[in-house]
Short mmCIF file of N, CA, C and O in Angstrom, two decimals:
data_model
loop_
_atom_site.label_atom_id
_atom_site.label_comp_id
_atom_site.label_asym_id
_atom_site.label_seq_id
_atom_site.Cartn_x
_atom_site.Cartn_y
_atom_site.Cartn_z
N MET A 1 0.99 -1.21 -0.03
CA MET A 1 -0.23 0.25 0.16
C MET A 1 1.28 1.06 0.10
O MET A 1 2.15 1.62 0.89
N SER A 2 0.66 2.51 -0.77
CA SER A 2 1.10 3.63 -1.33
C SER A 2 0.77 4.65 0.70
O SER A 2 0.13 3.95 1.00
N ASN A 3 1.63 5.37 0.34
CA ASN A 3 1.87 6.32 2.04
C ASN A 3 0.18 7.19 1.61
O ASN A 3 -0.06 6.85 2.82
N ALA A 4 -0.09 7.67 0.67
CA ALA A 4 -1.35 8.32 0.53
C ALA A 4 -2.62 7.44 0.93
O ALA A 4 -3.80 7.78 1.65
N ALA A 5 -2.92 6.27 0.65
CA ALA A 5 -3.29 4.70 1.05
C ALA A 5 -3.86 4.87 2.21
O ALA A 5 -4.78 4.17 2.55
N LEU A 6 -2.40 4.74 3.15
CA LEU A 6 -2.73 4.81 4.96
C LEU A 6 -3.19 6.25 5.19
O LEU A 6 -3.54 5.99 6.20
N GLN A 7 -3.04 7.48 4.64
CA GLN A 7 -3.39 8.68 5.61
C GLN A 7 -4.81 8.45 6.04
O GLN A 7 -5.97 8.24 4.20
N LYS A 8 -4.67 9.19 6.81
CA LYS A 8 -6.48 9.50 7.29
C LYS A 8 -6.71 10.49 6.74
O LYS A 8 -6.20 11.39 6.47
N PRO A 9 -8.82 10.63 6.23
CA PRO A 9 -8.74 12.02 5.92
C PRO A 9 -9.00 13.01 6.77
O PRO A 9 -8.90 12.13 7.77
N PHE A 10 -8.69 13.75 6.93
CA PHE A 10 -8.88 15.14 7.01
C PHE A 10 -10.02 15.23 8.58
O PHE A 10 -10.10 15.38 9.71
N ALA A 11 -11.26 15.63 8.49
CA ALA A 11 -12.13 15.37 9.42
C ALA A 11 -12.12 13.87 10.76
O ALA A 11 -12.91 13.57 11.55
N LEU A 12 -11.48 13.09 10.03
CA LEU A 12 -11.75 11.82 10.90
C LEU A 12 -10.91 11.57 11.69
O LEU A 12 -10.51 11.46 12.79
N ASN A 13 -9.09 12.88 10.98
CA ASN A 13 -8.46 12.68 12.21
C ASN A 13 -9.01 14.84 13.26
O ASN A 13 -8.72 13.96 14.92
N VAL A 14 -9.66 14.65 13.05
CA VAL A 14 -10.71 15.74 14.05
C VAL A 14 -11.29 15.57 14.65
O VAL A 14 -11.17 15.53 15.87
N LEU A 15 -12.37 14.12 14.75
CA LEU A 15 -12.78 13.45 14.75
C LEU A 15 -12.39 12.52 15.92
O LEU A 15 -12.83 12.21 17.04
N LEU A 16 -10.97 11.61 15.67
CA LEU A 16 -10.02 11.42 17.23
C LEU A 16 -10.03 11.96 17.61
O LEU A 16 -10.03 11.52 18.36
N PHE A 17 -9.91 13.72 16.99
CA PHE A 17 -8.65 14.36 18.09
C PHE A 17 -9.94 14.92 19.36
O PHE A 17 -10.26 14.70 20.45
N LEU A 18 -11.16 15.21 18.53
CA LEU A 18 -12.47 15.22 19.64
C LEU A 18 -12.91 14.29 20.42
O LEU A 18 -13.32 15.05 21.92
N LEU A 19 -12.62 13.16 20.01
CA LEU A 19 -12.93 11.37 20.65
C LEU A 19 -11.80 11.85 22.02
O LEU A 19 -12.31 11.25 23.13
N VAL A 20 -10.65 12.26 21.85
CA VAL A 20 -9.73 12.10 22.58
C VAL A 20 -9.43 13.11 24.29
O VAL A 20 -9.73 13.19 24.39
N PHE A 21 -10.18 14.13 22.89
CA PHE A 21 -10.02 15.78 24.06
C PHE A 21 -11.34 14.95 25.32
O PHE A 21 -11.48 15.28 25.58
N GLU A 22 -12.83 14.70 24.71
CA GLU A 22 -14.09 13.99 25.47
C GLU A 22 -13.53 12.64 26.28
O GLU A 22 -13.77 13.75 27.53
N PHE A 23 -12.55 12.42 25.63
CA PHE A 23 -12.24 10.94 26.97
C PHE A 23 -10.99 11.12 28.31
O PHE A 23 -11.74 11.40 29.08
N ILE A 24 -9.88 12.48 27.93
CA ILE A 24 -9.18 12.86 28.79
C ILE A 24 -10.16 14.21 30.17
O ILE A 24 -10.29 14.13 30.59
N SER A 25 -10.84 14.37 28.94
CA SER A 25 -11.91 15.79 29.87
C SER A 25 -13.22 14.93 31.04
O SER A 25 -13.01 15.27 32.09
N ALA A 26 -13.76 13.69 30.51
CA ALA A 26 -15.09 13.17 30.91
C ALA A 26 -14.32 11.91 31.99
O ALA A 26 -15.20 11.89 32.96
N ILE A 27 -13.03 11.96 32.32
CA ILE A 27 -12.99 10.65 33.14
C ILE A 27 -12.51 11.55 33.57
O ILE A 27 -13.08 11.20 35.67
N PRO A 28 -12.12 12.40 34.44
CA PRO A 28 -11.78 12.54 35.97
C PRO A 28 -12.58 13.93 36.14
O PRO A 28 -13.17 13.90 37.08
N TYR A 29 -13.31 14.44 35.62
CA TYR A 29 -14.19 15.00 35.90
C TYR A 29 -16.08 14.43 36.42
O TYR A 29 -16.64 14.29 37.26
N GLY A 30 -15.95 12.83 35.77
CA GLY A 30 -17.48 12.27 36.15
C GLY A 30 -16.94 11.03 37.52
O GLY A 30 -17.64 11.57 38.05
N LEU A 31 -15.48 11.23 37.49
CA LEU A 31 -14.81 10.08 38.67
C LEU A 31 -15.32 11.56 40.39
O LEU A 31 -15.50 11.18 41.19
N MET A 32 -15.28 12.67 39.81
CA MET A 32 -14.90 13.78 40.63
C MET A 32 -16.52 14.12 41.31
O MET A 32 -16.72 14.36 42.53
N LEU A 33 -17.41 13.77 39.93
CA LEU A 33 -18.74 13.77 40.12
C LEU A 33 -19.26 12.80 41.25
O LEU A 33 -20.54 12.45 42.67
N ALA A 34 -18.57 11.39 40.86
CA ALA A 34 -18.87 10.16 41.27
C ALA A 34 -18.61 9.77 42.39
O ALA A 34 -19.71 9.80 43.42
N PHE A 35 -17.10 10.69 42.96
CA PHE A 35 -17.19 10.29 44.36
C PHE A 35 -17.31 11.43 44.66
O PHE A 35 -16.77 11.09 46.29
N ASP A 36 -17.41 13.10 44.76
CA ASP A 36 -18.17 13.93 45.60
C ASP A 36 -19.35 14.07 45.11
O ASP A 36 -19.40 14.63 44.08
N PRO A 37 -20.53 13.73 45.33
CA PRO A 37 -21.68 14.08 44.53
C PRO A 37 -22.67 15.46 44.87
O PRO A 37 -23.28 15.90 44.01
N SER A 38 -22.13 15.98 46.08
CA SER A 38 -22.07 17.65 46.30
C SER A 38 -21.43 19.05 44.75
O SER A 38 -22.19 19.88 44.84
N GLY A 39 -21.18 17.73 44.31
CA GLY A 39 -20.36 18.74 42.91
C GLY A 39 -19.10 19.65 43.30
O GLY A 39 -18.73 20.25 42.39
N LYS A 40 -18.87 19.63 44.72
CA LYS A 40 -18.13 21.23 45.39
C LYS A 40 -16.24 20.63 44.65
O LYS A 40 -15.64 21.39 44.47
N VAL A 41 -16.15 19.34 44.16
CA VAL A 41 -14.46 19.36 44.60
C VAL A 41 -14.63 20.20 42.19
O VAL A 41 -13.85 20.37 42.70
N ALA A 42 -16.00 19.73 41.78
CA ALA A 42 -15.93 20.03 40.37
C ALA A 42 -15.76 21.62 40.44
O ALA A 42 -16.37 21.92 38.99
N GLY A 43 -16.69 22.06 41.49
CA GLY A 43 -17.02 23.45 41.23
C GLY A 43 -18.49 24.11 40.79
O GLY A 43 -18.45 24.63 39.92
N MET A 44 -19.18 22.72 41.11
CA MET A 44 -20.99 23.20 40.57
C MET A 44 -21.57 22.80 42.70
O MET A 44 -21.68 22.31 43.08
N ASP A 45 -22.39 23.61 41.96
CA ASP A 45 -23.32 23.87 42.50
C ASP A 45 -25.10 22.60 43.05
O ASP A 45 -25.10 22.44 41.15
N VAL A 46 -25.11 21.33 43.13
CA VAL A 46 -26.79 21.40 43.76
C VAL A 46 -27.86 22.31 43.06
O VAL A 46 -28.93 21.22 42.55
N GLU A 47 -27.79 23.19 42.99
CA GLU A 47 -28.99 23.82 43.09
C GLU A 47 -29.02 23.45 41.56
O GLU A 47 -30.20 23.76 40.96
N VAL A 48 -28.37 23.45 40.80
CA VAL A 48 -28.05 23.60 39.27
C VAL A 48 -29.17 22.35 38.74
O VAL A 48 -30.09 22.43 38.37
N LEU A 49 -29.13 21.58 40.08
CA LEU A 49 -30.11 20.01 39.32
C LEU A 49 -32.02 19.94 40.28
O LEU A 49 -32.91 19.16 39.82
N LYS A 50 -31.78 21.10 40.69
CA LYS A 50 -32.87 21.69 41.12
C LYS A 50 -34.53 21.01 40.32
O LYS A 50 -34.75 20.69 40.79
N GLU A 51 -34.25 21.45 39.25
CA GLU A 51 -35.41 21.23 38.10
C GLU A 51 -34.87 20.26 37.31
O GLU A 51 -36.04 19.81 36.50
N THR A 52 -34.43 18.83 37.79
CA THR A 52 -34.29 17.88 36.86
C THR A 52 -34.63 16.65 38.04
O THR A 52 -34.89 16.93 39.48
N VAL A 53 -34.61 14.88 37.77
CA VAL A 53 -34.76 13.69 37.99
C VAL A 53 -33.42 13.34 39.26
O VAL A 53 -33.72 12.54 40.31
N PHE A 54 -31.86 14.29 38.89
CA PHE A 54 -31.67 13.72 40.19
C PHE A 54 -31.55 15.12 41.36
O PHE A 54 -31.47 16.41 41.10
N SER A 55 -30.56 14.52 42.29
CA SER A 55 -30.66 15.14 43.14
C SER A 55 -29.47 15.78 44.00
O SER A 55 -29.26 16.13 44.57
N ASN A 56 -28.31 14.68 43.31
CA ASN A 56 -26.62 14.92 43.60
C ASN A 56 -26.18 14.19 42.04
O ASN A 56 -26.38 14.20 41.31
N TYR A 57 -25.39 14.72 42.61
CA TYR A 57 -23.86 14.48 40.86
C TYR A 57 -23.98 13.09 40.49
O TYR A 57 -22.88 13.08 39.76
N PHE A 58 -24.07 12.27 41.65
CA PHE A 58 -23.38 10.91 41.33
C PHE A 58 -24.04 10.51 40.34
O PHE A 58 -23.44 9.96 39.52
N ILE A 59 -25.49 10.27 39.63
CA ILE A 59 -26.14 9.73 38.36
C ILE A 59 -25.05 10.12 37.74
O ILE A 59 -23.81 9.07 36.74
N PRO A 60 -24.79 11.49 37.16
CA PRO A 60 -24.77 12.38 36.46
C PRO A 60 -22.81 11.71 35.99
O PRO A 60 -22.32 11.89 35.79
N GLY A 61 -22.48 12.06 36.79
CA GLY A 61 -21.47 11.71 37.37
C GLY A 61 -20.62 10.32 37.55
O GLY A 61 -19.88 9.79 35.40
N LEU A 62 -21.55 9.30 37.14
CA LEU A 62 -21.35 7.98 36.85
C LEU A 62 -21.12 7.67 35.35
O LEU A 62 -20.75 7.02 33.87
N ILE A 63 -22.51 8.22 34.97
CA ILE A 63 -23.05 8.97 33.03
C ILE A 63 -21.60 9.25 32.25
O ILE A 63 -21.12 8.56 31.29
N LEU A 64 -21.47 10.76 32.94
CA LEU A 64 -20.64 11.02 32.32
C LEU A 64 -19.44 10.43 32.03
O LEU A 64 -18.02 9.80 31.18
N PHE A 65 -18.85 9.54 33.24
CA PHE A 65 -17.49 8.60 33.38
C PHE A 65 -17.85 7.79 32.49
O PHE A 65 -16.82 7.00 31.50
N SER A 66 -18.52 6.44 32.22
CA SER A 66 -18.79 5.77 31.21
C SER A 66 -19.43 5.24 30.08
O SER A 66 -18.95 5.10 29.14
N VAL A 67 -20.28 6.31 30.20
CA VAL A 67 -20.87 6.30 28.86
C VAL A 67 -19.77 7.54 27.94
O VAL A 67 -19.73 6.87 27.19
N ILE A 68 -19.39 8.59 28.02
CA ILE A 68 -18.54 9.53 26.92
C ILE A 68 -17.45 9.10 27.82
O ILE A 68 -17.31 9.17 26.32
N GLY A 69 -16.94 8.72 28.40
CA GLY A 69 -15.67 8.77 28.75
C GLY A 69 -15.28 7.94 28.58
O GLY A 69 -14.01 7.56 27.11
N ILE A 70 -15.38 6.54 29.22
CA ILE A 70 -15.09 5.53 28.19
C ILE A 70 -15.81 5.15 26.77
O ILE A 70 -15.13 4.64 25.70
N GLY A 71 -17.05 5.60 26.89
CA GLY A 71 -17.78 5.62 25.68
C GLY A 71 -16.34 5.82 23.74
O GLY A 71 -16.05 5.46 23.02
N SER A 72 -16.04 7.28 24.28
CA SER A 72 -15.41 7.20 24.00
C SER A 72 -13.52 6.96 23.13
O SER A 72 -13.52 6.78 21.90
N SER A 73 -13.61 6.27 24.27
CA SER A 73 -11.91 6.42 24.34
C SER A 73 -11.96 4.61 23.45
O SER A 73 -11.00 4.38 22.48
N LEU A 74 -13.40 3.74 23.23
CA LEU A 74 -13.25 2.67 23.08
C LEU A 74 -13.91 2.92 21.15
O LEU A 74 -13.09 2.09 19.83
N LEU A 75 -14.68 3.92 21.23
CA LEU A 75 -14.44 4.36 19.76
C LEU A 75 -13.75 4.96 18.91
O LEU A 75 -13.11 4.74 18.34
N ALA A 76 -12.43 5.88 19.97
CA ALA A 76 -10.83 6.74 19.24
C ALA A 76 -9.96 5.38 19.04
O ALA A 76 -9.67 5.42 17.97
N ALA A 77 -10.21 3.94 20.38
CA ALA A 77 -9.29 2.78 19.77
C ALA A 77 -9.48 2.32 18.49
O ALA A 77 -9.07 1.24 17.98
N SER A 78 -11.24 1.96 18.17
CA SER A 78 -11.53 1.46 17.22
C SER A 78 -11.23 2.07 16.06
O SER A 78 -11.29 1.30 15.30
N ILE A 79 -11.67 3.18 16.12
CA ILE A 79 -10.78 3.90 14.62
C ILE A 79 -9.50 3.51 14.69
O ILE A 79 -9.34 3.38 12.69
N LEU A 80 -8.67 3.60 14.72
CA LEU A 80 -7.49 3.82 15.48
C LEU A 80 -7.03 1.98 15.25
O LEU A 80 -5.79 1.87 13.47
N LEU A 81 -7.70 1.55 15.42
CA LEU A 81 -7.64 0.17 15.26
C LEU A 81 -7.32 -0.93 14.39
O LEU A 81 -7.60 -2.04 13.45
N ARG A 82 -9.09 -0.51 14.27
CA ARG A 82 -10.33 -1.65 13.10
C ARG A 82 -10.03 -3.14 13.30
O ARG A 82 -9.85 -3.03 12.72
N PRO A 83 -10.62 -2.84 15.19
CA PRO A 83 -10.56 -4.58 15.31
C PRO A 83 -11.79 -5.20 14.32
O PRO A 83 -13.12 -4.58 13.71
N ASN A 84 -11.39 -6.85 14.29
CA ASN A 84 -12.63 -6.99 12.62
C ASN A 84 -13.64 -7.90 13.90
O ASN A 84 -13.59 -9.58 14.15
N TRP A 85 -14.47 -7.20 14.34
CA TRP A 85 -15.23 -7.47 15.21
C TRP A 85 -17.02 -8.17 14.42
O TRP A 85 -17.74 -7.11 14.04
N SER A 86 -16.69 -9.13 13.81
CA SER A 86 -18.02 -9.79 12.55
C SER A 86 -19.18 -9.44 14.09
O SER A 86 -20.77 -9.54 13.00
N TRP A 87 -19.68 -9.54 15.15
CA TRP A 87 -20.38 -9.11 15.65
C TRP A 87 -21.20 -8.09 15.98
O TRP A 87 -22.16 -7.03 16.18
N PHE A 88 -20.22 -6.92 15.24
CA PHE A 88 -20.70 -5.56 15.21
C PHE A 88 -21.33 -5.16 14.16
O PHE A 88 -21.27 -3.94 13.67
N ALA A 89 -21.02 -5.89 12.66
CA ALA A 89 -20.86 -5.39 11.80
C ALA A 89 -22.80 -5.89 11.13
O ALA A 89 -23.92 -5.09 10.95
N PHE A 90 -24.14 -6.21 12.63
CA PHE A 90 -25.51 -5.27 12.26
C PHE A 90 -25.43 -4.43 12.89
O PHE A 90 -26.04 -3.80 12.68
N VAL A 91 -24.58 -3.69 13.39
CA VAL A 91 -24.89 -1.68 13.73
C VAL A 91 -24.34 -0.89 12.11
O VAL A 91 -24.57 0.52 12.09
N ASN A 92 -23.73 -2.25 11.59
CA ASN A 92 -22.84 -1.07 9.94
C ASN A 92 -24.34 -1.23 8.58
O ASN A 92 -24.22 -2.14 8.40
N PRO A 93 -24.62 -0.03 8.30
CA PRO A 93 -25.80 -0.24 7.27
C PRO A 93 -25.17 -0.51 5.94
O PRO A 93 -25.20 -0.26 4.84
N VAL A 94 -23.62 0.94 6.31
CA VAL A 94 -22.53 0.51 4.66
C VAL A 94 -21.85 -0.97 4.88
O VAL A 94 -20.64 -1.02 5.51
N LYS A 95 -21.73 -1.47 4.78
CA LYS A 95 -21.10 -3.29 4.45
C LYS A 95 -20.18 -3.31 4.02
O LYS A 95 -19.07 -3.22 4.50
N SER A 96 -19.81 -1.90 3.06
CA SER A 96 -18.72 -2.34 2.39
C SER A 96 -16.75 -1.27 3.43
O SER A 96 -16.03 -1.37 2.51
N LEU A 97 -17.93 -0.77 4.34
CA LEU A 97 -17.00 0.18 4.75
C LEU A 97 -16.63 -0.54 6.65
O LEU A 97 -17.48 -1.32 6.94
N HIS A 98 -15.84 0.11 7.24
CA HIS A 98 -15.55 -0.27 8.00
C HIS A 98 -16.60 -0.42 9.85
O HIS A 98 -17.34 1.02 8.90
N TRP A 99 -17.17 -0.38 10.14
CA TRP A 99 -18.32 -0.19 11.12
C TRP A 99 -18.06 0.70 12.34
O TRP A 99 -18.85 1.44 12.79
N SER A 100 -16.73 1.42 12.60
CA SER A 100 -16.00 1.99 13.29
C SER A 100 -16.62 3.32 12.04
O SER A 100 -16.55 4.00 13.19
#
């Protein structure tokens, strides 16, 4: 393969940068909110949650850590490594392209 064939499109590089930035941001803040549900460590006030279903930041912190943080890291890794997981083929509407 030529070097041009191995080069990723600019938009894919931007996506990878954003996913890594999201991962780097979401993991520590998610952990901060999960370990200190009052939000004081992260500089957040519980009064913001007054109109929501949450009484503290524990569940939003877990969601931020697991779904956003871990999810974006797994997606970035799958874009870079392109694992051949046949069980993910069902989510791919374009079968000629890799699922990630």
